[in-house]
Short mmCIF file of C-alpha atoms in Angstrom, two decimals:
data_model
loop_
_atom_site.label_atom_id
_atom_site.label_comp_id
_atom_site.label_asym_id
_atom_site.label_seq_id
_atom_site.Cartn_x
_atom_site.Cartn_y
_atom_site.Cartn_z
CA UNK A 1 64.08 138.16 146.39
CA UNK A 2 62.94 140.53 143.49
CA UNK A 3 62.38 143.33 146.50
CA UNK A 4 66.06 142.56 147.62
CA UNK A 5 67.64 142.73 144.03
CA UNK A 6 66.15 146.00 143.54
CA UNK A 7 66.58 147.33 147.12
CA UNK A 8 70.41 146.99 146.40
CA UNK A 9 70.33 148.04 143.21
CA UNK A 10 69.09 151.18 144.03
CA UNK A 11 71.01 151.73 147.10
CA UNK A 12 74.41 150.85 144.77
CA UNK A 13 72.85 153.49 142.00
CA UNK A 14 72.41 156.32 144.79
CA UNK A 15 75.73 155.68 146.72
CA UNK A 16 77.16 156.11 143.08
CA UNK A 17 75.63 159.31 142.26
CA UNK A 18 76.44 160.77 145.68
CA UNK A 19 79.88 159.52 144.74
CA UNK A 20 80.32 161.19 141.66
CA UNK A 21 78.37 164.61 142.59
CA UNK A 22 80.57 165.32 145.56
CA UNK A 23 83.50 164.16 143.19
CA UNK A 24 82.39 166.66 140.82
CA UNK A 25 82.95 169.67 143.18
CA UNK A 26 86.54 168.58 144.34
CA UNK A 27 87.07 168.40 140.80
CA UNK A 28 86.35 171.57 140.00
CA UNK A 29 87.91 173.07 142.73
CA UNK A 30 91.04 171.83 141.71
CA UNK A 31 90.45 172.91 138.26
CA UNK A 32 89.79 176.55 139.50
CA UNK A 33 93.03 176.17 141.58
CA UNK A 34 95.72 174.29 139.34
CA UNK A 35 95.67 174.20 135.65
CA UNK A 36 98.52 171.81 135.57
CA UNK A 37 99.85 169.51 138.40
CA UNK A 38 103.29 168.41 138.79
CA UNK A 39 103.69 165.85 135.04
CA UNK A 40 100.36 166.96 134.00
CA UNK A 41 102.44 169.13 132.07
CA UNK A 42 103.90 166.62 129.72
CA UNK A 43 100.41 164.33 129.40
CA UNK A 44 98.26 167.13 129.17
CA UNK A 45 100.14 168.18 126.40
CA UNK A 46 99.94 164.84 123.93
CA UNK A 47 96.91 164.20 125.70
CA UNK A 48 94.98 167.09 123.84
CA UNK A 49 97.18 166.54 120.69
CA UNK A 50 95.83 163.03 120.86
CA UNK A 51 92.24 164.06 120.83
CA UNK A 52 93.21 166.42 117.32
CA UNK A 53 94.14 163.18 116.18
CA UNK A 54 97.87 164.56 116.23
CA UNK A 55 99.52 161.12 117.15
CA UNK A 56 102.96 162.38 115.45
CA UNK A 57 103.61 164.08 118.74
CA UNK A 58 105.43 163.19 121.59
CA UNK A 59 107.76 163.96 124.60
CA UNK A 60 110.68 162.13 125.81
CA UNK A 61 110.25 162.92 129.31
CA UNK A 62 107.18 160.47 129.60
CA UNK A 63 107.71 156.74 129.88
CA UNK A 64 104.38 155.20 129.60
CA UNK A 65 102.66 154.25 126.53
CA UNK A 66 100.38 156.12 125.24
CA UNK A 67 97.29 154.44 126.75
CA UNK A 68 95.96 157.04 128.30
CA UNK A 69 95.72 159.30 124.79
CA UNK A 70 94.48 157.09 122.65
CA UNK A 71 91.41 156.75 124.88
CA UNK A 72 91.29 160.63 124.98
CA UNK A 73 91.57 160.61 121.03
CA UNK A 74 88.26 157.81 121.02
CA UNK A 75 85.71 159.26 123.72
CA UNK A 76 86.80 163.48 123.42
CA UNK A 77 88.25 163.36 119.96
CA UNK A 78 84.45 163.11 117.80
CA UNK A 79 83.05 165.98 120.70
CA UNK A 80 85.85 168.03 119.89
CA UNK A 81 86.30 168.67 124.07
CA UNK A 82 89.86 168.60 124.03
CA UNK A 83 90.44 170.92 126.70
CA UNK A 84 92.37 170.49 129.99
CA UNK A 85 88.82 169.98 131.74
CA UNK A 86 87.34 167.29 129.45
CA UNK A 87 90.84 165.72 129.56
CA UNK A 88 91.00 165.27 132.76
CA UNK A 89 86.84 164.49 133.45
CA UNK A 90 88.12 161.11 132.08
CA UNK A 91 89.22 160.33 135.46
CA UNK A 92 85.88 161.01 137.21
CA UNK A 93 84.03 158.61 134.57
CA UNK A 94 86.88 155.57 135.13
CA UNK A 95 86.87 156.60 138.86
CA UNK A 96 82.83 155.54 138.77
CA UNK A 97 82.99 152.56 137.00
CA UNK A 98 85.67 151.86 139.12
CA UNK A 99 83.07 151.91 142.07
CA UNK A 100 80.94 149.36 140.48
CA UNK A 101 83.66 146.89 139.12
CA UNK A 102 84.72 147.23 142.81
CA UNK A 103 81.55 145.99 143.93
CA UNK A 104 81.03 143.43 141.52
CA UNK A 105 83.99 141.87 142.47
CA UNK A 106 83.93 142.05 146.28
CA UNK A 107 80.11 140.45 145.59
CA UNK A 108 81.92 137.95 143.77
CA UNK A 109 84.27 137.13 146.45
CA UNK A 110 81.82 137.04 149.31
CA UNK A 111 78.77 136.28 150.56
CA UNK A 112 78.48 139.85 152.48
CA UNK A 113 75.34 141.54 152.28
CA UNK A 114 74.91 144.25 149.14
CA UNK A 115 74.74 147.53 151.56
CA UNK A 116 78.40 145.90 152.84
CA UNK A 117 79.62 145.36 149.75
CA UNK A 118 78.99 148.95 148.40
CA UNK A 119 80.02 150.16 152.00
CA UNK A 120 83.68 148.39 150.83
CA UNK A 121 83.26 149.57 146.97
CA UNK A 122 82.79 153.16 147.90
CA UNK A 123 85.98 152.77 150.67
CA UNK A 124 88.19 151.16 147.94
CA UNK A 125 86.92 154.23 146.10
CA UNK A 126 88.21 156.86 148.18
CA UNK A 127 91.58 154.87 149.16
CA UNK A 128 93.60 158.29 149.53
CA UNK A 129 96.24 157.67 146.74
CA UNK A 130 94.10 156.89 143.93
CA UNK A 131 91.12 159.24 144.82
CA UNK A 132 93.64 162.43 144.54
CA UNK A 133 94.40 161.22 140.95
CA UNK A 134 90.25 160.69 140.09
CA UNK A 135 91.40 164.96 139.42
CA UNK A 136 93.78 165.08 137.38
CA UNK A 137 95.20 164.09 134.20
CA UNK A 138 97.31 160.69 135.03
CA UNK A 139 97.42 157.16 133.83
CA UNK A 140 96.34 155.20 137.66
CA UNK A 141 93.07 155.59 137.80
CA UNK A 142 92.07 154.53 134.25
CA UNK A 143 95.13 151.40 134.53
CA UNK A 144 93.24 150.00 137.76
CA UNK A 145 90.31 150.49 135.77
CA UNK A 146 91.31 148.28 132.65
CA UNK A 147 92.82 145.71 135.53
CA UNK A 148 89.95 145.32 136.89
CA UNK A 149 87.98 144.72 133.60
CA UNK A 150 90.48 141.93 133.01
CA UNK A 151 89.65 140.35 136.56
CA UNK A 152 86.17 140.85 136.32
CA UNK A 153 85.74 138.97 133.01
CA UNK A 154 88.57 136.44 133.94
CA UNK A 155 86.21 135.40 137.14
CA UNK A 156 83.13 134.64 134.28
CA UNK A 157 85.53 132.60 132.89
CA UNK A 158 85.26 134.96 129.46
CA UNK A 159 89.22 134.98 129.34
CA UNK A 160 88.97 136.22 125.50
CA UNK A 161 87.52 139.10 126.76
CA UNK A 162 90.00 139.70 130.06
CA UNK A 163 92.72 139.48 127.48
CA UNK A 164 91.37 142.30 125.53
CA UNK A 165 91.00 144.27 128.76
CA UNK A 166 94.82 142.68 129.67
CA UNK A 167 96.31 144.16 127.08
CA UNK A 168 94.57 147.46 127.35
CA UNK A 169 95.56 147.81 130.59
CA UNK A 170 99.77 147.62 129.69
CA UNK A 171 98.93 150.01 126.79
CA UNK A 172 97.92 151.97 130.05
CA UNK A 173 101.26 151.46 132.36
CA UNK A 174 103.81 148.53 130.95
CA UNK A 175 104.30 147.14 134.52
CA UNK A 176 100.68 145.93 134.20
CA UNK A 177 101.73 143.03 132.50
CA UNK A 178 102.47 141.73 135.71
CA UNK A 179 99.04 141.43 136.16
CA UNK A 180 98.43 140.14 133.36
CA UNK A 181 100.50 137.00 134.51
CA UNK A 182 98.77 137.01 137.42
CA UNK A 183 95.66 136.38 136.01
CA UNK A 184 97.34 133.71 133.71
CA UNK A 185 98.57 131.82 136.87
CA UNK A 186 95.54 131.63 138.57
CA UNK A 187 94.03 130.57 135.25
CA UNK A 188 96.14 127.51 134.88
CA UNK A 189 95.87 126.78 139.08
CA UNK A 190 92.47 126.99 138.53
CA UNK A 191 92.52 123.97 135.96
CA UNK A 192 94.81 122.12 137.75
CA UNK A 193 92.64 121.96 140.27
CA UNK A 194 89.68 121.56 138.08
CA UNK A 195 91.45 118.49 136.36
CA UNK A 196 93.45 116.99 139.33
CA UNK A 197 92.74 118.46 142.80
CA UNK A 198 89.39 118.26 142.98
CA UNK A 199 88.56 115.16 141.06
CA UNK A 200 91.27 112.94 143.05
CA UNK A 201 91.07 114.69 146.32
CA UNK A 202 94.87 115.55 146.29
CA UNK A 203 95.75 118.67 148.42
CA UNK A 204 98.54 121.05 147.13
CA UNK A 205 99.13 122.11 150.46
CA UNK A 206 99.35 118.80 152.58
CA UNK A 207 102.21 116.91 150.79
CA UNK A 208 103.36 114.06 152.76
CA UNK A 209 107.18 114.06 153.77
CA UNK A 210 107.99 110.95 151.73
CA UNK A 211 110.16 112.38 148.25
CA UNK A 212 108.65 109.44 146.34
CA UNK A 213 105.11 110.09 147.34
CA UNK A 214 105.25 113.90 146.40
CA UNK A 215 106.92 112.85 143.02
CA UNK A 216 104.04 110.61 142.90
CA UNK A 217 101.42 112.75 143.50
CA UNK A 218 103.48 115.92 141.21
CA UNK A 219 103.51 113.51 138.49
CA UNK A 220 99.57 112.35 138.91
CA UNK A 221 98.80 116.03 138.99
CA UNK A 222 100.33 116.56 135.94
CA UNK A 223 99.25 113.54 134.12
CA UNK A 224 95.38 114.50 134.95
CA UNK A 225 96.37 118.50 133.82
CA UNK A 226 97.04 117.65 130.38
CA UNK A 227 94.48 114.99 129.90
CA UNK A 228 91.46 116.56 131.14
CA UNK A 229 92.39 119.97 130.82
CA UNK A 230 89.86 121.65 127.82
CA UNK A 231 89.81 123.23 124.70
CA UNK A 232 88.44 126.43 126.06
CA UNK A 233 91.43 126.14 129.06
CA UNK A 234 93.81 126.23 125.71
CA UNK A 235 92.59 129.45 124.25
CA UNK A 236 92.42 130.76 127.18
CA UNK A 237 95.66 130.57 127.88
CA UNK A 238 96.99 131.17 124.34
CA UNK A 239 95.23 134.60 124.81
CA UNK A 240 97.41 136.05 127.56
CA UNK A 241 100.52 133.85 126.38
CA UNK A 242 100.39 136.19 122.88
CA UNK A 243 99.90 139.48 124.76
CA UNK A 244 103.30 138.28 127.05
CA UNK A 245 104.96 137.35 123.06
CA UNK A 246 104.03 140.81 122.14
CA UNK A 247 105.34 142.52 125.11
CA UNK A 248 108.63 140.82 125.15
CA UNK A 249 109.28 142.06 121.18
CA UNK A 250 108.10 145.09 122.53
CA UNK A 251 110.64 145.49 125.33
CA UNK A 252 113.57 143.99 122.31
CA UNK A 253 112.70 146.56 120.27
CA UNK A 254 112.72 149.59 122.47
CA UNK A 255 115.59 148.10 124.60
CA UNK A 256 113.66 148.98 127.58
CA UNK A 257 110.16 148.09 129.62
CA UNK A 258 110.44 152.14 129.33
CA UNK A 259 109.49 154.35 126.76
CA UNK A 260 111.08 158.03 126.76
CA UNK A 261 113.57 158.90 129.35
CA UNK A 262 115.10 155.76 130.64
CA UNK A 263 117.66 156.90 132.64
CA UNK A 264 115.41 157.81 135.92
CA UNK A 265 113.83 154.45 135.89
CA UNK A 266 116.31 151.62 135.29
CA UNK A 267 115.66 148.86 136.58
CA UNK A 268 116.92 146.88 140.33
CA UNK A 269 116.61 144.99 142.87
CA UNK A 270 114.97 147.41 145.73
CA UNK A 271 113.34 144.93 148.13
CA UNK A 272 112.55 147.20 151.22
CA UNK A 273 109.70 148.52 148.73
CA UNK A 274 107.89 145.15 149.70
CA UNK A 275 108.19 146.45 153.49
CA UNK A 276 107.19 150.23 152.46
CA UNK A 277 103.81 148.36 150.63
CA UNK A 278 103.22 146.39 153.77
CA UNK A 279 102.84 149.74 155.83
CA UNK A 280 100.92 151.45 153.27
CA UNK A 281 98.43 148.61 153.50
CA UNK A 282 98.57 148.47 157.42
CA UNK A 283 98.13 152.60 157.38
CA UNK A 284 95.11 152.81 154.63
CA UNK A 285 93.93 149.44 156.09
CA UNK A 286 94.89 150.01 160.04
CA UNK A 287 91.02 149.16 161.23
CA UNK A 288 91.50 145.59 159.69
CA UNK A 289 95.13 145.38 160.64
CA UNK A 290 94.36 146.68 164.34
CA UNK A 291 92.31 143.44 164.73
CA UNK A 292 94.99 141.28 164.26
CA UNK A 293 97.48 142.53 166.52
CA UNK A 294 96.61 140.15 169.66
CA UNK A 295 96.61 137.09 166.89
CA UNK A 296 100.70 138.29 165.79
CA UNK A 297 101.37 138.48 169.41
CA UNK A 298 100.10 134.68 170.01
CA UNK A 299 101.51 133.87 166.99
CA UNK A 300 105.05 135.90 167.64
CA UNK A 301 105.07 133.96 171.14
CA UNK A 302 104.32 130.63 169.84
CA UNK A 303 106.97 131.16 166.64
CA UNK A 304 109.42 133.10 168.65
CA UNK A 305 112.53 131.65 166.76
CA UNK A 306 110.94 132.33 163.45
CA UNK A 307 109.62 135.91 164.49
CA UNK A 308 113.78 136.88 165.59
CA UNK A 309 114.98 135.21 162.56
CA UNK A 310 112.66 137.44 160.25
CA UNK A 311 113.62 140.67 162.16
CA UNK A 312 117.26 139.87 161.53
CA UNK A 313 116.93 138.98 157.86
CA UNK A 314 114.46 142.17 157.97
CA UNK A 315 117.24 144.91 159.34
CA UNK A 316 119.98 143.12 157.45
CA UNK A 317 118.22 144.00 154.26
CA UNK A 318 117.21 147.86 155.40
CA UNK A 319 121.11 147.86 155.81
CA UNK A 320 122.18 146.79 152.99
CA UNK A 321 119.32 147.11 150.43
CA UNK A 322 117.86 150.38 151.17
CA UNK A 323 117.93 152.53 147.93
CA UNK A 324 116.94 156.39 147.83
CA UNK A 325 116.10 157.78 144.06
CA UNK A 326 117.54 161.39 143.52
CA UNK A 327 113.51 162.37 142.72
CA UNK A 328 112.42 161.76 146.07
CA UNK A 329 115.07 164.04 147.70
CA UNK A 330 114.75 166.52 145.36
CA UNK A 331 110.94 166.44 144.20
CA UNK A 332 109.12 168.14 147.66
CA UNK A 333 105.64 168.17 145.84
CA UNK A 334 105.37 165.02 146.72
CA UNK A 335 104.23 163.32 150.51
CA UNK A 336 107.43 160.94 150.11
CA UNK A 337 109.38 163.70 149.94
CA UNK A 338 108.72 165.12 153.78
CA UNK A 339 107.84 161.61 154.55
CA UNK A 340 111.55 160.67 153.71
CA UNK A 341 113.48 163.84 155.04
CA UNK A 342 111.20 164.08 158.58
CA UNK A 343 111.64 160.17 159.48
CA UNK A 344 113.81 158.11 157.09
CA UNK A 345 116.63 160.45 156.80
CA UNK A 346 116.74 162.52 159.71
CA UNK A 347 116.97 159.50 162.30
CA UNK A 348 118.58 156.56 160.76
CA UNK A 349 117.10 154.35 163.85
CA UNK A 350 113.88 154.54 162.42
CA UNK A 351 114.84 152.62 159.39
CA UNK A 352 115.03 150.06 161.98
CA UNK A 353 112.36 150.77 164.93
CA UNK A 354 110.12 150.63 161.93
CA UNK A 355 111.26 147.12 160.97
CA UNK A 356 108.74 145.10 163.49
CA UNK A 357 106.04 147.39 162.39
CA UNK A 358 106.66 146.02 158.80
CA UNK A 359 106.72 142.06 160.02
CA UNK A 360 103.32 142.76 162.04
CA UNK A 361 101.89 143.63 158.16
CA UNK A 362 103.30 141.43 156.32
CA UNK A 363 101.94 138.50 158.84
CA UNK A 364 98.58 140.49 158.42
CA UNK A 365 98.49 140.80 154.33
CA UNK A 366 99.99 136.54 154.32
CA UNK A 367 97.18 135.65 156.74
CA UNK A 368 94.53 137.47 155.23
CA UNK A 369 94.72 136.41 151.83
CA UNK A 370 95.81 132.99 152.59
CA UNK A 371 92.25 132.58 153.51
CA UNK A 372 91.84 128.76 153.78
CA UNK A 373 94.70 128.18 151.55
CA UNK A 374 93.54 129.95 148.97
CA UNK A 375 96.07 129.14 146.72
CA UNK A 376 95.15 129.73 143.45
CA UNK A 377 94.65 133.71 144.37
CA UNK A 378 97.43 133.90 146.96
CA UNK A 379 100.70 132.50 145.30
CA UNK A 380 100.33 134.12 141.57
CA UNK A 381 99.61 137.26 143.67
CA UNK A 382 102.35 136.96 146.14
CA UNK A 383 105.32 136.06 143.45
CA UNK A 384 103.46 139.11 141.18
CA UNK A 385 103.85 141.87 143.75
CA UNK A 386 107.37 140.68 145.03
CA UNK A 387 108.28 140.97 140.70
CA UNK A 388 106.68 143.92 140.15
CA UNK A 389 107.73 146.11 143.46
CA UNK A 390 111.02 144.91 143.90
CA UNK A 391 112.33 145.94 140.86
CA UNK A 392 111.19 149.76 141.50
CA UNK A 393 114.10 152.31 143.05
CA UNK A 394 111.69 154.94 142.86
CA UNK A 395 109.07 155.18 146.29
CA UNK A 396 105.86 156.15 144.68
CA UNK A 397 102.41 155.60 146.53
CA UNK A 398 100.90 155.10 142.82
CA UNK A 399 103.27 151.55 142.55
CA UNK A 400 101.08 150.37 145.54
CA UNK A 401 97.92 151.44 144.28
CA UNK A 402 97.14 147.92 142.50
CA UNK A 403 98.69 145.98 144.92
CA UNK A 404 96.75 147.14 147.65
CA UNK A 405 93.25 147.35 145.49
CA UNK A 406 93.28 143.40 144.70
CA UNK A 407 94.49 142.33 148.56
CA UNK A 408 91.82 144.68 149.42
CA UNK A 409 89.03 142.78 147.05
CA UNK A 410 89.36 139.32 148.59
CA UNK A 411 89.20 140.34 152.08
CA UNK A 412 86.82 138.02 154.14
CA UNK A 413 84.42 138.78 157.24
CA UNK A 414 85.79 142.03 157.49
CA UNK A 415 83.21 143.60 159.88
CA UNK A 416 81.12 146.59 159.93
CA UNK A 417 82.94 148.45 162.50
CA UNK A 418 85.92 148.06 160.25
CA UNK A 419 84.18 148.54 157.30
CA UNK A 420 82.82 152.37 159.33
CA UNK A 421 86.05 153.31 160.68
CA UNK A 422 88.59 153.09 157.01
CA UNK A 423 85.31 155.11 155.66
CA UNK A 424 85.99 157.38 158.05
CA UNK A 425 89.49 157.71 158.30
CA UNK A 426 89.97 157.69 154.20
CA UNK A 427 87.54 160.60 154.18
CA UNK A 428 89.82 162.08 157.16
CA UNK A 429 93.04 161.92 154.80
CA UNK A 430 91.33 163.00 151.46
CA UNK A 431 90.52 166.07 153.35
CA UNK A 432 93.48 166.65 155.12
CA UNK A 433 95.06 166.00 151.13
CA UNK A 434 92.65 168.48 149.51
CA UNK A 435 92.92 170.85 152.36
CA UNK A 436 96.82 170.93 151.58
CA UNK A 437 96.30 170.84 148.12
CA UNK A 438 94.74 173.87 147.98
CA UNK A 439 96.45 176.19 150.78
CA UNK A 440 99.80 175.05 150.86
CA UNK A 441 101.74 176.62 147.63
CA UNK A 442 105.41 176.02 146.73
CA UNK A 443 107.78 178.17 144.55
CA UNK A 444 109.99 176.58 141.60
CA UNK A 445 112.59 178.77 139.73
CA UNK A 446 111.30 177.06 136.34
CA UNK A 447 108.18 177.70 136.47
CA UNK A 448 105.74 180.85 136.23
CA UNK A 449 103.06 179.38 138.65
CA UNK A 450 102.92 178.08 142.09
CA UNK A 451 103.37 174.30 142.88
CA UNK A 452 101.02 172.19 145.02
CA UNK A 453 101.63 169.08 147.34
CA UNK A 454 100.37 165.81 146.33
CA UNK A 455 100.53 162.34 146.82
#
């Protein structure tokens, strides 16, 4: 056992150091290439007045809170490395911590070997998206860090702790305190089923048809939450409940869940995004998807009604809901952007070809992590990514970073071939990205040096 403990250790130590050294060049490649990329030029900016302990300064063109300085300020301000460099080197150091809180939670979530567990860590790692922004000097890659602090510790049960790291992480992007309810909800599932479900061997899933029985059984759930639920439970809860009570006379005072310029991101009702997430997870996932497609069609043949009824309610809503931001159309250093303009636009049948390619990922990301009714993971983490996408007329990759990341996390018996080929195709796109990156240059009026694609 000792032997095995170290073995892995070791193995998880190396993997991490070939991670970060092969990291390191990119990085400083892109250094050598781009100074500034795309709204580095605005965070850059505080960022390094941050770390002279300048926090009078600001710019209205950023809407996050200033999360990401603050930490500059602590770790870069005492060194005096306040350069664009150290600035951005932040992202490296998240981006490998990242690799192990990855690991420790897909150990925590399965029984897989170690070497397949940091196989997994190390793929989550490179997912496309959030490697490119390991480079440079953006909030993502620090705000999945601080979420994943908060899961970590919220899976010891140390929910004082998660809290902290909760309310980090919406200092770090305000949308996080979806998450932040997430965790919550599966916090109080989890002691309802500590206090009810398991003790009286009532199933939240199997209610029986009669109205009086499920009021029954609602009623004895409830009864056994608040009489047996704990003292610790309490706290718990009270710690996320007063980071919610802050956020809400946050968003009164400001007027907005944005800080800065408000006008670009108001807020809607955009529900295709929940289709656009489902085929980024079937595209950076497509080995794991791909296994499932004989399962849909059985499923799609059996369920035939149900499968027709979907696709209607599906196109309907591409019809009527389908929202395009004026960035995308007019921002072409971004992947949406040709993404958009090559398919999207340019043959409005897509929009609705597409549509079954959407269902077949959905049914994959529902069955997957509705793994043996998994409920008290699945349902705060379904309603959570319907609130927090939905509500986003911008297309960004970035707003399916987290998403993808925890649905990624509590995939079971995902096997090795699987496991080989999304190493191999994520290493395929980040050099296809990087190869872009760096030979493909684009010329804006406004500004004095070129402009690079990115995601």
């Amino acid at each position: 056992m000792l032997r095995d403990v170290s073995m892995s250790t070791i193995y998880l130590l190396v993997t991490s150091i070939i991670y970060f050294l092969c990291t390191k060049i990119v990085f400083d490649n892109i250094f050598l290439t781009s100074k500034v990329v795309v709204d580095e030029e605005f965070h850059l900016a505080i960022g390094q007045a941050y770390c002279k302990y300048e926090y009078d300064k600001w710019d209205p063109k950023i809407t996050t809170l200033p999360g990401l300085y603050l930490l500059s300020s602590f770790i870069l301000g005492p060194l005096k490395k306040c350069s664009i460099y150290y600035l951005r080197s932040i992202n490296i150091g998240a981006s490998v911590l990242n690799f192990y809180l990855f690991y420790f939670l897909l150990k925590k979530y399965n029984n897989e070997p170690a070497w397949k567990n940091i196989f997994s860590a190390i793929n989550i790692a490179l997912l496309p998206p959030l490697y490119f922004f390991t480079h440079i000097y953006y909030t993502d890659v620090l705000s999945v860090t601080f979420i994943l602090l908060m899961l970590l510790f919220h899976e010891k049960k140390n929910n004082y702790v998660a809290s902290i790291f909760g309310f980090c992480s919406v200092i770090m992007r305000q949308t996080n305190i979806i998450w932040v309810i997430m965790i919550m909800g599966r916090l109080v599932l989890n002691e309802i089923y500590e206090c009810s479900i398991k003790n009286e061997n009532i199933s939240l899933i199997n209610f029986t048809k009669n109205f009086t029985s499920i009021k029954d059984t609602c009623m004895g759930i409830v009864g056994n939450f608040f009489k047996k639920s704990t003292l610790k439970f309490w706290l718990g809860l009270f710690s996320y409940i007063s980071i919610l009570i802050s956020f809400v006379v946050f968003v009164v005072l400001n007027g907005s869940i944005v800080v800065g310029d408000k006008s670009a991101h108001k807020a809607t009702i955009h529900a295709p995004q929940l289709f656009y997430f489902a085929l980024f997870s079937g595209f950076f996932g497509w080995p794991i998807f791909a296994t499932e497609i004989f399962n849909f069609i059985k499923f799609a043949q059996k369920y035939l009604s149900t499968i027709i009824t979907t696709l209607v309610l599906c196109v309907l809503i591409v019809h009527h809901n389908t929202l395009v931001h004026p960035y995308m159309l007019a921002d072409n250093r971004h992947y949406i952007f040709y993404i958009w303009h090559r398919f999207y636009a340019k043959y409005e049948s897509f929009r609705y070809l597409i549509v079954i390619v959407y269902i077949f990922a959905i049914y994959v990301v529902m069955k997957k992590l509705w793994y043996k009714n998994d409920v008290t993971y699945a349902f705060p983490y379904t309603f959570c990514v319907i609130v927090v996408l939905i509500m986003q007329k911008l297309i960004e990759f970035r707003y399916f970073l987290v998403p993808y990341i925890l649905f990624r996390l509590k995939l079971k018996n995902v096997t090795q071939e699987s496991i080989t080929l999304e190493f191999l195709s994520h290493v395929l796109v980040n050099i296809l990205t990087f190869y872009t990156f760096f030979s493909k240059e684009l010329t804006w009026s406004n500004y004095d040096y070129p402009q690079r694609i990115m995601w």
